[in-house]
Coordinates of C-alpha atoms in Angstrom, one line a residue:
M1 CA 25.0 11.1 -7.5
N2 CA 21.6 11.8 -9.0
P3 CA 19.5 14.7 -7.4
V4 CA 17.0 11.8 -8.1
F5 CA 18.3 10.2 -4.3
A6 CA 20.8 12.1 -3.1
D7 CA 17.9 15.1 -2.2
L8 CA 16.1 13.3 -0.9
P9 CA 15.5 13.8 3.2
T10 CA 16.0 10.7 5.9
S11 CA 12.2 9.4 6.0
V12 CA 10.4 10.6 8.2
F13 CA 9.8 6.4 8.4
E14 CA 12.8 5.5 9.4
T15 CA 13.0 9.2 11.4
M16 CA 10.5 7.3 13.8
S17 CA 11.6 4.5 13.5
R18 CA 15.4 5.2 15.1
L19 CA 13.7 8.0 17.8
A20 CA 11.4 4.5 19.0
R21 CA 13.9 2.6 19.4
E22 CA 16.7 5.3 22.0
H23 CA 12.7 5.9 23.3
G24 CA 11.9 2.0 23.9
A25 CA 8.6 3.6 22.0
I26 CA 5.8 1.5 21.5
N27 CA 6.0 1.5 17.4
L28 CA 2.8 2.5 16.0
G29 CA 4.3 4.1 13.3
Q30 CA 5.8 1.7 11.3
G31 CA 3.0 -0.3 8.8
F32 CA 3.7 -3.8 10.5
P33 CA 1.9 -7.1 12.4
D34 CA 3.3 -8.5 15.4
D35 CA 2.0 -11.2 13.9
P36 CA 4.4 -13.7 12.2
G37 CA 2.0 -15.2 10.5
P38 CA -0.1 -17.4 8.4
A39 CA 2.2 -20.9 10.2
D40 CA 0.7 -22.6 7.9
I41 CA 2.4 -20.8 5.0
R42 CA 5.4 -20.2 6.2
E43 CA 6.1 -23.6 7.4
R44 CA 5.7 -24.1 3.3
G45 CA 7.7 -21.8 2.3
A46 CA 10.8 -23.1 4.4
R47 CA 9.7 -26.7 3.2
A48 CA 10.3 -25.7 -0.2
L49 CA 14.3 -24.3 0.5
V50 CA 15.1 -27.6 1.8
D51 CA 13.6 -29.3 -0.1
G52 CA 12.7 -27.9 -3.5
F53 CA 14.7 -25.7 -7.0
N54 CA 17.1 -23.0 -4.8
Q55 CA 17.7 -21.7 -8.8
Y56 CA 16.7 -19.4 -11.1
P57 CA 13.3 -19.9 -11.9
P58 CA 11.7 -18.8 -14.7
M59 CA 11.3 -14.4 -14.8
M60 CA 7.8 -14.6 -14.9
G61 CA 7.9 -16.9 -12.5
L62 CA 6.9 -19.7 -11.4
P63 CA 3.7 -21.1 -13.6
A64 CA 2.5 -22.7 -10.5
L65 CA 2.6 -19.3 -8.5
R66 CA 0.9 -17.3 -11.8
E67 CA -2.0 -20.0 -12.0
A68 CA -2.7 -20.0 -8.8
I69 CA -2.8 -15.4 -8.8
A70 CA -5.4 -15.1 -12.1
A71 CA -7.6 -17.8 -10.6
H72 CA -7.8 -16.1 -6.9
Y73 CA -8.6 -13.1 -8.6
A74 CA -10.9 -14.9 -10.7
R75 CA -12.8 -15.9 -7.7
H76 CA -12.5 -12.8 -5.8
Q77 CA -12.4 -10.4 -7.8
G78 CA -14.3 -11.4 -11.4
L79 CA -10.9 -10.6 -12.9
D80 CA -10.5 -13.3 -16.1
L81 CA -6.8 -13.2 -16.4
D82 CA -4.8 -15.3 -18.2
P83 CA -1.8 -16.7 -16.2
A84 CA 0.5 -17.1 -19.2
T85 CA 0.8 -13.8 -21.0
E86 CA -1.6 -11.4 -18.4
V87 CA 0.3 -12.8 -14.7
M88 CA 4.0 -11.9 -13.7
V89 CA 6.2 -12.0 -10.0
T90 CA 7.8 -9.4 -8.8
S91 CA 9.6 -9.0 -5.7
G92 CA 8.0 -6.8 -4.1
A93 CA 5.5 -4.9 -4.8
T94 CA 7.7 -1.6 -5.2
E95 CA 10.0 -3.4 -7.3
A96 CA 6.4 -3.5 -9.3
L97 CA 6.1 -0.1 -9.1
A98 CA 9.4 1.1 -10.9
G99 CA 10.0 -1.4 -13.1
A100 CA 6.8 -0.7 -14.8
L101 CA 6.8 3.7 -14.0
L102 CA 10.3 3.8 -16.2
A103 CA 8.8 1.0 -19.1
L104 CA 5.8 2.9 -19.0
I105 CA 7.8 6.8 -19.1
E106 CA 9.1 8.5 -21.5
P107 CA 10.8 12.4 -19.9
G108 CA 7.9 14.6 -19.9
D109 CA 5.6 12.4 -19.8
E110 CA 3.6 13.6 -17.2
V111 CA 1.8 11.8 -15.0
V112 CA -1.4 12.2 -11.7
L113 CA -1.1 11.2 -8.5
F114 CA -3.2 11.7 -5.1
A115 CA -1.5 12.4 -1.8
P116 CA -1.3 11.3 0.5
L117 CA 1.0 9.2 -1.6
Y118 CA 2.9 6.7 -0.2
D119 CA 6.4 8.5 -0.4
A120 CA 7.6 6.3 -3.3
Y121 CA 5.7 7.2 -5.8
L122 CA 7.6 10.7 -5.9
P123 CA 11.2 9.9 -6.3
L124 CA 10.0 7.2 -8.7
V125 CA 8.9 8.7 -10.8
R126 CA 11.4 11.6 -11.4
R127 CA 13.2 9.5 -12.1
A128 CA 11.7 7.7 -14.4
G129 CA 11.5 11.4 -16.2
G130 CA 8.3 12.0 -15.0
V131 CA 6.8 15.4 -14.6
P132 CA 4.7 14.9 -11.2
R133 CA 0.8 16.4 -11.9
I134 CA 0.2 16.1 -7.9
V135 CA -4.1 15.8 -6.8
T136 CA -4.8 16.3 -3.8
L137 CA -7.5 15.1 -1.7
R138 CA -8.5 16.3 1.7
P139 CA -10.4 14.6 5.3
P140 CA -12.2 12.9 5.9
A141 CA -14.0 11.7 2.0
F142 CA -10.2 12.2 0.8
G143 CA -12.3 11.4 -2.7
L144 CA -11.6 12.4 -6.2
D145 CA -12.6 15.9 -7.4
A146 CA -14.1 16.8 -11.2
D147 CA -12.4 19.9 -10.9
A148 CA -9.1 18.7 -9.3
L149 CA -8.9 15.8 -12.4
A150 CA -9.9 18.0 -15.6
A151 CA -6.9 20.4 -14.0
A152 CA -4.5 17.5 -13.2
F153 CA -5.2 15.6 -17.4
G154 CA -3.8 17.3 -20.4
P155 CA -2.0 16.4 -23.3
R156 CA 0.8 14.9 -22.2
T157 CA -0.6 12.0 -19.4
K158 CA 1.2 9.2 -19.9
A159 CA -0.3 7.0 -16.4
V160 CA -1.9 8.2 -13.7
L161 CA -1.0 6.0 -10.5
L162 CA -3.3 5.1 -8.2
N163 CA -3.2 3.6 -4.3
N164 CA -6.8 2.1 -3.5
P165 CA -7.2 1.6 -1.1
L166 CA -5.7 4.9 -0.2
N167 CA -2.2 4.4 3.0
P168 CA -2.4 6.9 5.0
S169 CA -6.0 7.6 4.4
A170 CA -7.6 4.2 5.0
T171 CA -10.0 5.0 2.9
M172 CA -11.8 3.5 -0.1
F173 CA -12.1 4.7 -3.7
S174 CA -16.1 4.5 -4.3
R175 CA -17.6 3.3 -7.8
A176 CA -18.1 6.4 -8.9
D177 CA -14.4 7.6 -7.7
L178 CA -13.3 5.4 -10.1
E179 CA -15.3 5.7 -13.2
L180 CA -14.8 9.3 -13.2
L181 CA -11.9 8.6 -13.0
A182 CA -11.5 5.6 -15.2
G183 CA -13.3 8.2 -17.6
F184 CA -10.3 10.6 -17.1
C185 CA -8.1 7.8 -18.4
R186 CA -9.7 6.9 -21.3
R187 CA -9.8 10.5 -23.5
H188 CA -6.7 10.7 -22.5
D189 CA -5.4 7.4 -23.4
A190 CA -3.7 7.0 -19.3
V191 CA -2.3 4.0 -18.5
A192 CA -3.7 3.1 -14.5
I193 CA -0.9 1.9 -13.0
C194 CA -3.1 1.2 -9.6
D195 CA -1.4 -0.1 -6.3
E196 CA -3.8 -2.4 -5.5
V197 CA -1.5 -3.7 -2.3
W198 CA -4.4 -3.4 0.3
E199 CA -7.9 -4.9 -1.5
H200 CA -8.0 -8.4 0.7
V201 CA -7.2 -5.6 4.3
V202 CA -11.3 -4.3 3.9
F203 CA -14.1 -4.0 6.6
D204 CA -16.8 -4.2 7.7
G205 CA -18.7 -6.6 4.8
R206 CA -16.8 -3.4 2.1
A207 CA -15.5 -5.3 -1.2
H208 CA -12.9 -4.0 -2.9
I209 CA -13.0 -2.6 -6.5
P210 CA -10.1 -2.8 -9.1
L211 CA -9.5 0.3 -11.9
I212 CA -9.0 -2.8 -14.3
G213 CA -12.9 -4.2 -14.3
L214 CA -14.0 -1.6 -15.0
P215 CA -15.2 -0.4 -19.5
G216 CA -12.6 1.0 -21.1
M217 CA -10.1 -0.4 -18.1
R218 CA -8.7 -3.5 -18.7
E219 CA -6.5 -2.1 -21.5
R220 CA -4.9 0.1 -19.8
T221 CA -4.3 -1.1 -16.5
V222 CA -1.5 -2.4 -14.6
K223 CA -3.0 -4.1 -11.7
I224 CA 0.0 -4.5 -8.5
G225 CA -1.4 -6.7 -5.7
S226 CA 1.0 -8.2 -2.9
A227 CA 1.2 -11.3 -1.1
G228 CA 3.4 -9.0 1.9
K229 CA -0.2 -7.7 2.7
I230 CA -2.9 -10.7 1.5
F231 CA -0.4 -12.6 5.2
S232 CA 1.0 -9.6 7.1
L233 CA 4.1 -12.0 5.6
T234 CA 5.9 -8.0 5.3
G235 CA 9.2 -8.8 5.1
W236 CA 8.6 -12.0 2.2
K237 CA 8.3 -8.4 -0.7
V238 CA 6.7 -11.2 -3.3
G239 CA 3.9 -8.5 -5.6
F240 CA 1.9 -9.3 -7.9
V241 CA 1.4 -7.5 -11.4
M242 CA -1.0 -7.9 -13.4
A243 CA -1.7 -6.6 -17.2
A244 CA -3.5 -7.4 -20.7
P245 CA 0.0 -8.6 -23.0
P246 CA 1.0 -5.6 -24.9
L247 CA 1.2 -3.3 -22.3
M248 CA 3.1 -6.8 -19.4
R249 CA 5.8 -8.1 -22.7
V250 CA 7.4 -4.0 -22.1
L251 CA 6.6 -4.9 -17.5
A252 CA 8.6 -7.7 -18.1
K253 CA 11.7 -6.1 -20.2
A254 CA 12.0 -3.4 -17.1
H255 CA 11.5 -6.6 -13.9
Q256 CA 14.3 -8.7 -16.7
Y257 CA 16.7 -5.8 -15.7
L258 CA 16.0 -5.1 -11.7
T259 CA 15.9 -7.9 -10.2
F260 CA 15.1 -11.2 -12.8
T261 CA 13.1 -13.5 -10.4
T262 CA 12.0 -14.0 -6.6
P263 CA 13.1 -16.5 -4.3
P264 CA 11.4 -19.9 -6.0
N265 CA 10.6 -21.6 -2.1
L266 CA 9.0 -18.1 -0.9
Q267 CA 6.6 -17.9 -4.7
E268 CA 5.4 -21.4 -4.0
A269 CA 4.1 -20.8 -0.2
V270 CA 2.5 -18.4 -1.8
A271 CA 0.4 -20.4 -4.3
Y272 CA -0.5 -22.6 -1.0
G273 CA -1.8 -20.0 0.2
L274 CA -3.3 -18.3 -2.4
A275 CA -5.8 -21.1 -2.7
K276 CA -6.9 -20.9 0.7
D277 CA -10.6 -21.1 0.9
E278 CA -12.6 -17.9 2.0
A279 CA -12.5 -18.3 5.6
Y280 CA -8.8 -17.7 5.9
F281 CA -9.0 -14.7 4.1
T282 CA -12.7 -13.9 6.4
G283 CA -11.3 -14.1 9.9
M284 CA -8.1 -12.1 8.5
R285 CA -10.4 -9.2 8.1
R286 CA -12.4 -10.3 10.9
D287 CA -9.2 -10.1 13.2
F288 CA -7.7 -6.9 11.7
A289 CA -10.8 -5.7 12.3
R290 CA -11.2 -6.2 16.0
S291 CA -7.6 -5.2 16.8
R292 CA -9.1 -1.1 15.4
D293 CA -12.1 -1.0 17.1
R294 CA -10.2 -1.8 20.2
L295 CA -7.7 1.3 19.5
A296 CA -10.2 3.2 18.1
D297 CA -12.4 2.2 21.0
G298 CA -9.1 3.2 23.8
L299 CA -8.7 6.1 22.0
G300 CA -12.5 7.6 22.1
S301 CA -12.3 6.7 25.7
L302 CA -9.9 9.8 25.8
G303 CA -11.5 11.7 24.1
L304 CA -10.2 12.0 21.0
T305 CA -11.0 12.2 17.0
V306 CA -11.1 8.9 14.9
L307 CA -11.1 9.2 11.9
P308 CA -13.5 6.0 10.1
S309 CA -11.2 2.8 8.5
A310 CA -12.1 1.9 6.1
A311 CA -9.0 -0.3 5.2
T312 CA -6.0 -1.1 5.9
Y313 CA -3.8 -1.8 8.8
F314 CA -3.9 1.8 9.6
L315 CA -6.4 4.8 11.0
N316 CA -6.2 8.0 12.1
V317 CA -6.4 10.7 14.5
D318 CA -7.6 14.8 13.9
V319 CA -5.0 16.2 16.3
A320 CA -7.5 19.9 15.6
P321 CA -9.1 20.2 18.2
L322 CA -5.6 19.6 21.2
G323 CA -4.8 22.7 20.0
I324 CA -2.5 21.2 17.7
A325 CA -1.2 22.8 14.6
D326 CA 1.8 20.6 14.0
D327 CA 1.6 17.0 13.6
V328 CA 5.4 16.6 12.6
A329 CA 6.1 18.4 16.1
F330 CA 2.6 16.6 17.7
C331 CA 4.9 13.5 17.3
E332 CA 8.0 13.8 17.8
T333 CA 7.1 14.7 21.0
L334 CA 4.6 11.4 21.4
V335 CA 7.6 9.5 20.8
R336 CA 10.7 11.0 22.7
R337 CA 7.7 12.4 26.0
H338 CA 5.3 9.5 25.7
G339 CA 6.7 6.8 24.3
V340 CA 4.2 5.9 21.4
A341 CA 5.6 6.5 17.2
S342 CA 3.0 7.9 15.0
I343 CA 3.1 9.0 11.8
P344 CA 2.2 12.1 11.0
V345 CA -0.5 12.3 7.7
S346 CA 1.7 15.6 6.6
A347 CA 4.8 13.2 5.6
F348 CA 2.1 11.6 2.1
Y349 CA 2.0 15.3 1.1
A350 CA 4.7 16.7 -1.0
E351 CA 3.1 20.6 -0.8
D352 CA 0.0 21.6 0.6
P353 CA -0.3 19.3 3.0
V354 CA -2.9 18.8 5.8
R355 CA -1.8 19.3 8.8
N356 CA -4.3 17.9 12.0
L357 CA -4.1 13.9 11.4
V358 CA -1.5 11.3 13.6
R359 CA -1.6 7.5 11.9
L360 CA -1.2 4.7 14.0
C361 CA -0.4 1.1 13.5
F362 CA -3.5 -1.2 14.2
A363 CA -1.5 -4.8 14.0
K364 CA -0.5 -4.8 16.4
S365 CA -1.3 -7.3 19.5
D366 CA -4.2 -6.1 22.2
A367 CA -1.2 -5.7 24.7
T368 CA 0.5 -3.0 22.9
I369 CA -2.3 -1.8 22.2
D370 CA -3.4 -1.5 25.7
A371 CA 0.3 -0.8 26.4
A372 CA 0.2 1.9 23.9
L373 CA -3.3 3.3 25.3
E374 CA -1.9 3.9 28.7
R375 CA 0.7 6.2 28.2
L376 CA -0.9 7.9 25.5
G377 CA -3.9 8.1 28.6
R378 CA -1.0 10.4 29.8
L379 CA -1.1 12.3 27.4
A380 CA -5.7 12.8 27.2
R381 CA -4.8 13.2 30.5
R382 CA -2.6 16.5 30.4
A383 CA -4.0 18.2 27.3
A384 CA -7.4 17.9 29.7

């Protein structure tokens, strides 16, 4: 068996979700909303399934969706994309990431990554033959540092894999951070693979800055987006890849031999959704921000230390003031004894982890959040 996968432990997400089921816990660990997603988009997909074309769609994606993607990013991020040569549809953002790494990495190439990092990144880099060079980011800002970047980049650097907004920290890289990183990419002739699935789930008037839009990055960036995150339809697994034609030609060949295509009814529904007016996106962000504040305020009233959440479905609690030094043990106790599932942030580090942060998902109904807070209140009273 290939050791890259055979030697992987059970993921913390699977472990915590299993424990949540076994103990009847409220699952604030895994990142999916309670809400079923926008009714009009789901209805559009259902109609397309019954009445539409259900054979193989074009490998690159339905033309209508590729055009909708280009128009969407022109409107929301000021990007000028050619839907015919610079846009591709994939079966989720993870497939897009896997295809990009397999297409661009040769054995021995170095890939710069940033921890905390999503759990799929390291196995995919290693399976592609890449050598990970990890830059460790620290709370509360989780920002970039020139000295750390200089230590990670070198003559064998082929690519950089960046998640922005960043899960699990719920932070966004500043323009200064992105300009710093862009400078290193240009100097080392590295391709930036940008996992930007949370680009619309941002709060408090913030605006996402795509790395592909910075000077000198248009020809060396692979931008990846996700309809699942934009529309709270995580099970649909419809991803977008955007890149200049020389990159896209190679990315498309990897995609051809991974999934080849994506269900046409979902593509048609996503094309419809991407054309929604600004009111949808404003309302979506408002509703998630309200849920974020409900959970954050409740945790704060219990005396817990909550880090700011600028984006994503998540916020983090600092358990160090509780005298907790092991976030994994704390999360296991929380789900077994108090009936709330969470995720230890140390699981997002391959080395030298941060061990005082616990991630909670606020993309839940008011009733779910309130029930979780009531259970956490018993924990807080015991700690006092």
